[in-house]
PDB file of C-alpha atoms and ligand atoms in Angstrom:
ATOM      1  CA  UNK Z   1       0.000   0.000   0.000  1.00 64.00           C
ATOM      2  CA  UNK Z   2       1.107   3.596  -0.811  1.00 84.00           C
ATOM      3  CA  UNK Z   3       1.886   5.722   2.015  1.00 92.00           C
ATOM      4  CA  UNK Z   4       0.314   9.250   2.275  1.00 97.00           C
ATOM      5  CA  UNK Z   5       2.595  11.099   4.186  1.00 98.00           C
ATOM      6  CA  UNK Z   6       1.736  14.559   6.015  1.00 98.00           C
ATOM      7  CA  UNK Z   7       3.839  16.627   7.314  1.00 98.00           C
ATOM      8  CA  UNK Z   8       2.682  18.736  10.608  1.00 98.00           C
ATOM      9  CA  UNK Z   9       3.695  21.951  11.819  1.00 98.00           C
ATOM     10  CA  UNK Z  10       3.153  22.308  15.545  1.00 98.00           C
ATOM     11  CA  UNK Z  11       2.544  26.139  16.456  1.00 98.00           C
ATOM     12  CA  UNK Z  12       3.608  26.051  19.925  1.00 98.00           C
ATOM     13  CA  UNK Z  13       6.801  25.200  21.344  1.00 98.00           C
ATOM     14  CA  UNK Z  14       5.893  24.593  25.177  1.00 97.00           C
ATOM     15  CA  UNK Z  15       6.666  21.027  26.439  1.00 95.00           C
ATOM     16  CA  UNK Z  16       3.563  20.121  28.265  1.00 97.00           C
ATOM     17  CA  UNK Z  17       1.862  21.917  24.438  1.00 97.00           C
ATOM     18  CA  UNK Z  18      -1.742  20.674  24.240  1.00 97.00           C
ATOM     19  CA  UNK Z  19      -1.426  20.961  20.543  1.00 98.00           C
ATOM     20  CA  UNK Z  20       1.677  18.881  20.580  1.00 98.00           C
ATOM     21  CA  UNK Z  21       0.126  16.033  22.679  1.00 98.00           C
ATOM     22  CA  UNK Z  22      -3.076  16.251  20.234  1.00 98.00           C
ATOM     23  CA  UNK Z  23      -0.329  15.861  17.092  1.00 98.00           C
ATOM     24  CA  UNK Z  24       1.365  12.992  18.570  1.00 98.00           C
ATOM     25  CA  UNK Z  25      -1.754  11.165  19.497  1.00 98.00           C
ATOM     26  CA  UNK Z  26      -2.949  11.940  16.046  1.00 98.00           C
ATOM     27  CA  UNK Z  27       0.403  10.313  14.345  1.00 98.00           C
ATOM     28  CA  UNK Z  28       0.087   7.584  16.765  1.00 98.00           C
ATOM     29  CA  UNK Z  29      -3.177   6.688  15.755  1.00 96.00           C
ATOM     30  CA  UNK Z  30      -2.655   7.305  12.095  1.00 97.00           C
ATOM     31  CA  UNK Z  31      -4.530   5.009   9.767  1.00 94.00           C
ATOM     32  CA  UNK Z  32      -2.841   1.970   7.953  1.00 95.00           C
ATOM     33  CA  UNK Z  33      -1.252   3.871   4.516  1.00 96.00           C
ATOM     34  CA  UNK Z  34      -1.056   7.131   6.381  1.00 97.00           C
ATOM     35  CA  UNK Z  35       2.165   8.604   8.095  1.00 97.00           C
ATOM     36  CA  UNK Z  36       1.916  11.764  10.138  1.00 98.00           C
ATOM     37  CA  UNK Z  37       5.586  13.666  10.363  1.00 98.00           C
ATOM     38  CA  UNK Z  38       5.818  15.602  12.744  1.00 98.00           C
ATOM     39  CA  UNK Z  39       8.611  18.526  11.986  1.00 98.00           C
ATOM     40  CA  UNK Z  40      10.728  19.403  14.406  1.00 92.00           C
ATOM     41  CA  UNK Z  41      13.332  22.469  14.988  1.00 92.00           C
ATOM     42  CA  UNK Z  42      10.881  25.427  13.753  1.00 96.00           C
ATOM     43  CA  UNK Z  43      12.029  26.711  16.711  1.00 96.00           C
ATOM     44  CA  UNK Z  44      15.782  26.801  15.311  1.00 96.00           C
ATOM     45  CA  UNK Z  45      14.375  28.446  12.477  1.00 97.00           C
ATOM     46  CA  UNK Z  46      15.850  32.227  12.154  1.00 97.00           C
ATOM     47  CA  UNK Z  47      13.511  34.735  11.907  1.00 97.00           C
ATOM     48  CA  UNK Z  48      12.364  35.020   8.133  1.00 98.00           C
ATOM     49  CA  UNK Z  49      15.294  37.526   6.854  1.00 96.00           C
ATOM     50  CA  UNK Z  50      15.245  38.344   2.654  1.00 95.00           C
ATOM     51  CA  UNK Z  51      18.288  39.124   3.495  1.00 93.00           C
ATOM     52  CA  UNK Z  52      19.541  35.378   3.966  1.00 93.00           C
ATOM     53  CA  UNK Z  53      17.488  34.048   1.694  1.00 93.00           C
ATOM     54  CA  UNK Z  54      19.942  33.901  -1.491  1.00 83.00           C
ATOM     55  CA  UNK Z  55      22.616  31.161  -1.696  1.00 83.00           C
ATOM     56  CA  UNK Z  56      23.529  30.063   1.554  1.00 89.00           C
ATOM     57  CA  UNK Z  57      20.143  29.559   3.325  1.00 95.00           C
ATOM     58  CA  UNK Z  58      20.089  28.892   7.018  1.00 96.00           C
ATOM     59  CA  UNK Z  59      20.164  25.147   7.290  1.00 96.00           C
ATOM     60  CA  UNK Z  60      17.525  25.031   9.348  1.00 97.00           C
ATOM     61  CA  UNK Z  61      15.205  26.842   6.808  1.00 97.00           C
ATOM     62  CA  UNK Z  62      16.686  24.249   3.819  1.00 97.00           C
ATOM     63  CA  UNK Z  63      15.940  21.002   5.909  1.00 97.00           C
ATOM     64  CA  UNK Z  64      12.216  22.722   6.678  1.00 98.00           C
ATOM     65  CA  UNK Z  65      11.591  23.480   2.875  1.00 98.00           C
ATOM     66  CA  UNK Z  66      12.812  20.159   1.986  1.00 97.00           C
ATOM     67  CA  UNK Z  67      10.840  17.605   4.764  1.00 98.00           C
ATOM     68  CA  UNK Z  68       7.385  19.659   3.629  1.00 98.00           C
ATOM     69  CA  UNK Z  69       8.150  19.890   0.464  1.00 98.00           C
ATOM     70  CA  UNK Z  70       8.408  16.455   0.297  1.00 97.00           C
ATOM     71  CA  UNK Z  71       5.302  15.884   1.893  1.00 98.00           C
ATOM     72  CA  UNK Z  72       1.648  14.990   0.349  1.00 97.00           C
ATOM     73  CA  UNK Z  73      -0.189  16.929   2.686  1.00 98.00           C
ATOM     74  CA  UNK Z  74       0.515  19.767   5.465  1.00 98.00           C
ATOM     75  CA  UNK Z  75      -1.483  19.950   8.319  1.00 98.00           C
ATOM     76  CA  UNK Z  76      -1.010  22.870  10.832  1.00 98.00           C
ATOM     77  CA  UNK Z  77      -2.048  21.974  14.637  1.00 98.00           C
ATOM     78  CA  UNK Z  78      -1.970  24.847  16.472  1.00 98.00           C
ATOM     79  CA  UNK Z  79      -3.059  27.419  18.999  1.00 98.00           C
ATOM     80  CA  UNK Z  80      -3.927  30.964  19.317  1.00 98.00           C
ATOM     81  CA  UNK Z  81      -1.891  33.724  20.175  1.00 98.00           C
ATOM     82  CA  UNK Z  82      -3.392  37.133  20.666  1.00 98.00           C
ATOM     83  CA  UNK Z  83      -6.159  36.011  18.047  1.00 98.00           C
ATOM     84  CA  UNK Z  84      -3.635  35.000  15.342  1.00 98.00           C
ATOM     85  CA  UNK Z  85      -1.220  32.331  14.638  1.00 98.00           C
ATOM     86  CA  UNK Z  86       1.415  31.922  16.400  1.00 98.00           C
ATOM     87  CA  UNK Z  87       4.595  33.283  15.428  1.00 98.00           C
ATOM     88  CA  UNK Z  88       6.618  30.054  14.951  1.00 98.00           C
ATOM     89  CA  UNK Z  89       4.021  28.789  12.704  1.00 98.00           C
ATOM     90  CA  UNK Z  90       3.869  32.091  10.654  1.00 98.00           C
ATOM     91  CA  UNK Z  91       8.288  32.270  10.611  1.00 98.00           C
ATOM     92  CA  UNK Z  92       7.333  28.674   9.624  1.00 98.00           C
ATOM     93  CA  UNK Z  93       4.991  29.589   6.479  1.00 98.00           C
ATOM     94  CA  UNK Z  94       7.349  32.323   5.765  1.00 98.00           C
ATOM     95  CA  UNK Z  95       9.803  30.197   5.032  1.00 98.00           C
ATOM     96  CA  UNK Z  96       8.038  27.852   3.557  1.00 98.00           C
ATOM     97  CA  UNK Z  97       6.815  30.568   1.159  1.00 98.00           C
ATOM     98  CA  UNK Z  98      10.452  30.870  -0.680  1.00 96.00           C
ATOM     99  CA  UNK Z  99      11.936  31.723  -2.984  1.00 94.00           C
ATOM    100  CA  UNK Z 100       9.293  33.551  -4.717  1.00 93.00           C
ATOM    101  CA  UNK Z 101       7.613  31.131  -7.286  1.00 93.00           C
ATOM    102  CA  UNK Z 102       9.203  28.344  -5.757  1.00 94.00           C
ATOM    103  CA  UNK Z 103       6.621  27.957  -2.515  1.00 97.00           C
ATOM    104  CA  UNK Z 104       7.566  24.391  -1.294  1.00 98.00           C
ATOM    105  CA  UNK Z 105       3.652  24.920  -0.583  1.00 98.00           C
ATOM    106  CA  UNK Z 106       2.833  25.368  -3.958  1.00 98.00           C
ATOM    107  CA  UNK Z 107      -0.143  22.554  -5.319  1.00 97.00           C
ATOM    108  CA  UNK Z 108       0.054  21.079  -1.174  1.00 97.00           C
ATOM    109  CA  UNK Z 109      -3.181  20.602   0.179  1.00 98.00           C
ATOM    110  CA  UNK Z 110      -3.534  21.956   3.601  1.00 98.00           C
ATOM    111  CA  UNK Z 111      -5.381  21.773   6.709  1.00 98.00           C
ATOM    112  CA  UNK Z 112      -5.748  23.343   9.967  1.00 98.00           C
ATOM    113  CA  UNK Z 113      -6.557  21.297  13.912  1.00 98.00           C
ATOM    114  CA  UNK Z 114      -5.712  22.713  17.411  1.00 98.00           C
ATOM    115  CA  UNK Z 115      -7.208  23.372  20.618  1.00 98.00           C
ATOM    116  CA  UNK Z 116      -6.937  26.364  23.092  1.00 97.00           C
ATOM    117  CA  UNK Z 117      -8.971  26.905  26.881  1.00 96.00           C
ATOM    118  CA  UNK Z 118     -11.121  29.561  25.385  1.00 96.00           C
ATOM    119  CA  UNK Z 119     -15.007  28.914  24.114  1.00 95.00           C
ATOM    120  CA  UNK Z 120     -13.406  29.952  20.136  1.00 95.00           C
ATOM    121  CA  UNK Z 121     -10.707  27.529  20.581  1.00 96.00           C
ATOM    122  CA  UNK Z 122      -8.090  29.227  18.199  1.00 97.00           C
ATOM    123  CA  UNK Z 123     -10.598  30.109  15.036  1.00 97.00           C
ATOM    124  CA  UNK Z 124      -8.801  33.377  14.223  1.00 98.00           C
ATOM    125  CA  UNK Z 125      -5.234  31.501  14.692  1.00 98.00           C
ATOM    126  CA  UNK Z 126      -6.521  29.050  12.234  1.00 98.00           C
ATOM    127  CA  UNK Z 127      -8.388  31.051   9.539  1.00 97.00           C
ATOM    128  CA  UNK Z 128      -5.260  33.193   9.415  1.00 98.00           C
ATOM    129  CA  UNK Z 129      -3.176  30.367   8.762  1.00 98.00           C
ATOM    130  CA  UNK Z 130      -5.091  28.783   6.251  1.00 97.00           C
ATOM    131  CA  UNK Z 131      -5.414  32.073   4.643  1.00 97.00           C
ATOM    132  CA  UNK Z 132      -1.416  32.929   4.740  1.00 98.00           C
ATOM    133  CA  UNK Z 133      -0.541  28.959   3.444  1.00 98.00           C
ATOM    134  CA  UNK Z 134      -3.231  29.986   0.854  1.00 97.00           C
ATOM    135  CA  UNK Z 135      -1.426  33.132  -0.497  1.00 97.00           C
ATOM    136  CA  UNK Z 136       1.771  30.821  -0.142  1.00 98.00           C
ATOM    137  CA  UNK Z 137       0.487  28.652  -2.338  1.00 98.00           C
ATOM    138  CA  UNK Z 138      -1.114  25.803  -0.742  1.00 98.00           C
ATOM    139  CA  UNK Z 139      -4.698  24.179  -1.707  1.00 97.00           C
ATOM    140  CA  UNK Z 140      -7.012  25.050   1.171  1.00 96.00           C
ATOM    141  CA  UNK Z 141      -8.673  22.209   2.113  1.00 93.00           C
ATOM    142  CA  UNK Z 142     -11.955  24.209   3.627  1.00 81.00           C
ATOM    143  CA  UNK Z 143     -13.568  21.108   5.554  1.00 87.00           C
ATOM    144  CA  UNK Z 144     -10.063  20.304   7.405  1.00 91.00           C
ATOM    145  CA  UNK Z 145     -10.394  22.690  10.021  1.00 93.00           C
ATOM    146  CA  UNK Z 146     -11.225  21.955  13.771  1.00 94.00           C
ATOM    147  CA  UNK Z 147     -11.150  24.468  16.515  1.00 95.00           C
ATOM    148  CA  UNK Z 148     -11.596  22.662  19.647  1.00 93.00           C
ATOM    149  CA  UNK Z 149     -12.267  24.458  22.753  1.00 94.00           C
ATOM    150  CA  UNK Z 150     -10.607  22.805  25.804  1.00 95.00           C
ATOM    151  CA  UNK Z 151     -12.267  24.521  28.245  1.00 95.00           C
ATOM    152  CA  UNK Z 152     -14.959  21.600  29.257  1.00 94.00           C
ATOM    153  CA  UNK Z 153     -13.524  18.448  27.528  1.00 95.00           C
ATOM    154  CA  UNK Z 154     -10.339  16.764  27.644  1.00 96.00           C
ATOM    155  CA  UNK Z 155      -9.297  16.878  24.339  1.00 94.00           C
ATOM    156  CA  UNK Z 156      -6.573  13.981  24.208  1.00 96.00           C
ATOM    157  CA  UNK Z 157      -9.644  11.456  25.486  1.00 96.00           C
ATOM    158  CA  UNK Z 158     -13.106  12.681  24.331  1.00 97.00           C
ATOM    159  CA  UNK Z 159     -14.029  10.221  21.596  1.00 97.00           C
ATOM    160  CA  UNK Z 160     -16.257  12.541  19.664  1.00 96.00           C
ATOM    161  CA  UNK Z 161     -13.313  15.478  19.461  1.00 96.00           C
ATOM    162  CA  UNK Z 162     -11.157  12.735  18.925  1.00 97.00           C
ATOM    163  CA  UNK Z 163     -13.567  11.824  16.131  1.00 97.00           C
ATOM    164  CA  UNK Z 164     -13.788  14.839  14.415  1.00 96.00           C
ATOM    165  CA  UNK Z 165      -9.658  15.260  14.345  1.00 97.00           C
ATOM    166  CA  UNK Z 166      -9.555  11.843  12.884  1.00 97.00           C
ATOM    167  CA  UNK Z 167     -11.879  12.646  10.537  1.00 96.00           C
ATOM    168  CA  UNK Z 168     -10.295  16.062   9.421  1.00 97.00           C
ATOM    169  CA  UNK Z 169      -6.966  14.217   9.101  1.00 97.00           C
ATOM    170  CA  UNK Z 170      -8.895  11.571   6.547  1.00 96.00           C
ATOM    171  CA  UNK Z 171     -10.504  14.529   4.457  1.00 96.00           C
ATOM    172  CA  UNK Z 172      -7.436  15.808   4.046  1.00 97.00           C
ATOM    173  CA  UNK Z 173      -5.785  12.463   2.821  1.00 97.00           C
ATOM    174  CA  UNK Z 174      -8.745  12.084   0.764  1.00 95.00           C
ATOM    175  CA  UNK Z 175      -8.908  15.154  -0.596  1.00 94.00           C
ATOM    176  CA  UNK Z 176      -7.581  15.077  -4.289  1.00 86.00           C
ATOM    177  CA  UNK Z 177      -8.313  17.967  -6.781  1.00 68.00           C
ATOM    178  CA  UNK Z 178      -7.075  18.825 -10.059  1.00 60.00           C
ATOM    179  CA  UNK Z 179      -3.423  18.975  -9.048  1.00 61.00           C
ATOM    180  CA  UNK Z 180      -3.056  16.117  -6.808  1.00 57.00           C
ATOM    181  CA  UNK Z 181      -5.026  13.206  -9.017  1.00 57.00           C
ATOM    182  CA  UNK Z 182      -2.711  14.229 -11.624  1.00 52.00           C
TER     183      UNK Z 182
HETATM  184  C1  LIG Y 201       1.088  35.005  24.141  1.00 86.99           C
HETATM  185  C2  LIG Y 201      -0.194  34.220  24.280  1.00 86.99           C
HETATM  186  C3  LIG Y 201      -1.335  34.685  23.661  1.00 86.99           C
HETATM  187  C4  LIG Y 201      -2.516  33.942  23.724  1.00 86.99           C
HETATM  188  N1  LIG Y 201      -3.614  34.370  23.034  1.00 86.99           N
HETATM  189  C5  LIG Y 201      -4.702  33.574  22.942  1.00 86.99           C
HETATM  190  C6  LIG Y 201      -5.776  33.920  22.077  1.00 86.99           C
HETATM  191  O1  LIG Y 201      -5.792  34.939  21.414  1.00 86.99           O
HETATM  192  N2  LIG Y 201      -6.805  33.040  21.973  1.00 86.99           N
HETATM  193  C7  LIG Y 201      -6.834  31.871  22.680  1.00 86.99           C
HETATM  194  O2  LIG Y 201      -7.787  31.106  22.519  1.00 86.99           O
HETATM  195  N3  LIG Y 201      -5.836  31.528  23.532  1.00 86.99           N
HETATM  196  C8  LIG Y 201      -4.768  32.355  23.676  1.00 86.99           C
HETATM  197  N4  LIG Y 201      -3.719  32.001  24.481  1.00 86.99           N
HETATM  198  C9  LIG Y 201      -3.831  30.811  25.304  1.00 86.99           C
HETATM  199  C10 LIG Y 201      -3.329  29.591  24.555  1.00 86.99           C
HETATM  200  O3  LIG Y 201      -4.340  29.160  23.662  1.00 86.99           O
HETATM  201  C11 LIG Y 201      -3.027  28.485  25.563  1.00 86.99           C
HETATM  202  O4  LIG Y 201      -1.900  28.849  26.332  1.00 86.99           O
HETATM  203  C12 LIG Y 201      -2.805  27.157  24.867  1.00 86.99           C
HETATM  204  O5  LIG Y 201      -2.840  26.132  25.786  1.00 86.99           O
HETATM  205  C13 LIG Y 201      -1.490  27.113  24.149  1.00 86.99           C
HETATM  206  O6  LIG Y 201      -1.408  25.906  23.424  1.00 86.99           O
HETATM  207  P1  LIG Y 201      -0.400  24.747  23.831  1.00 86.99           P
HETATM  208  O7  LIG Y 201      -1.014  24.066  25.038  1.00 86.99           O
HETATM  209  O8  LIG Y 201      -0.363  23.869  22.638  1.00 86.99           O
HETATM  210  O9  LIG Y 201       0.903  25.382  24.165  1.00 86.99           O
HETATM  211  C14 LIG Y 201      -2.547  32.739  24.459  1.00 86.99           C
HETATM  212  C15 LIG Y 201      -1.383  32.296  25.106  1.00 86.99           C
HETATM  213  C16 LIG Y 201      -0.224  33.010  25.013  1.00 86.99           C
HETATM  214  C17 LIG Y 201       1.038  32.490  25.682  1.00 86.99           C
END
């Protein structure tokens, strides 16, 4: 069987990150044929400079374009900071974004999961990122978004949240349009 592999960018860089425990669980419990990478080291990523963008690009920045550009899917899980993505996710996209016509997002259909203790659970955060992967070049997947508040459910055990993220993660393995079925 062919695997689908999709790589996920993890917007917070805490160690006891609810969004990273959700990601893990969510690789661990990957369907047969699917493989869920999660990428490490955004947070060695320099902040997006034009300036060192050229020839010698931060290694960091080269291994990132290269592991999701490589990918068959992206899927951003992810909180909310100050009702917007959070910065390590955005450096991330950034990067991801460049060189100009060369958007290792380009044709890469991508989705958006994550969790935060507030009733909206992290809607702005992930609207904005779908809509900056979008302008980076990346298929927005529209029904592979979940923004699950935390604040009266555990998230890492509720079967019907736990439902819905396994569900988003098989529309967006599913999901083939014009680009991808070729
Ligand atoms: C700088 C900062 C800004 C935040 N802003 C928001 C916000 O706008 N909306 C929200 O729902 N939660 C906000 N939060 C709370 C985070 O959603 C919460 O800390 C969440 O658990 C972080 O995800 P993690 O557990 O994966 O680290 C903010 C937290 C921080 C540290």
């Amino acid at each position: 069987m062919s695997q689908t592999r999709v790589a996920v960018l993890v917007g917070s860089l805490r160690a006891d990150s609810m969004n990273r425990k959700l990601a893990e669980l969510l690789r661990d419990q990957a369907p047969d044929g699917v493989t869920l990478d999660l990428v490490d080291g955004l947070d060695r990523l320099p902040f997006y400079n034009e300036d060192n963008d050229g020839t010698d690009v931060p290694a960091a920045a080269a291994a990132l374009r290269e592991r999701v550009g490589g990918a068959d899917r992206v899927l951003a899980v992810t909180p909310e900071y100050n009702g917007t993505m959070p910065a390590v996710l955005n450096n991330a996209i950034d990067w991801l974004s460049r060189p100009y016509g060369q958007s290792a997002l380009t044709g890469m259909p991508f989705g958006v999961v994550g969790t935060t203790p507030t009733q909206y659970g992290g809607k702005w955060s992930h609207a904005d990122a779908l809509r900056s992967a979008g302008i980076a070049g990346a298929i927005i997947v529209e029904d592979v978004t979940v923004s699950q508040s935390s604040i009266d459910v555990d998230v890492l055990a509720d079967p019907e949240v736990l439902g819905n993220l396994h569900d988003a993660v098989a529309r967006l393995v599913g999901f083939e349009s014009a680009t991808t079925a070729a």
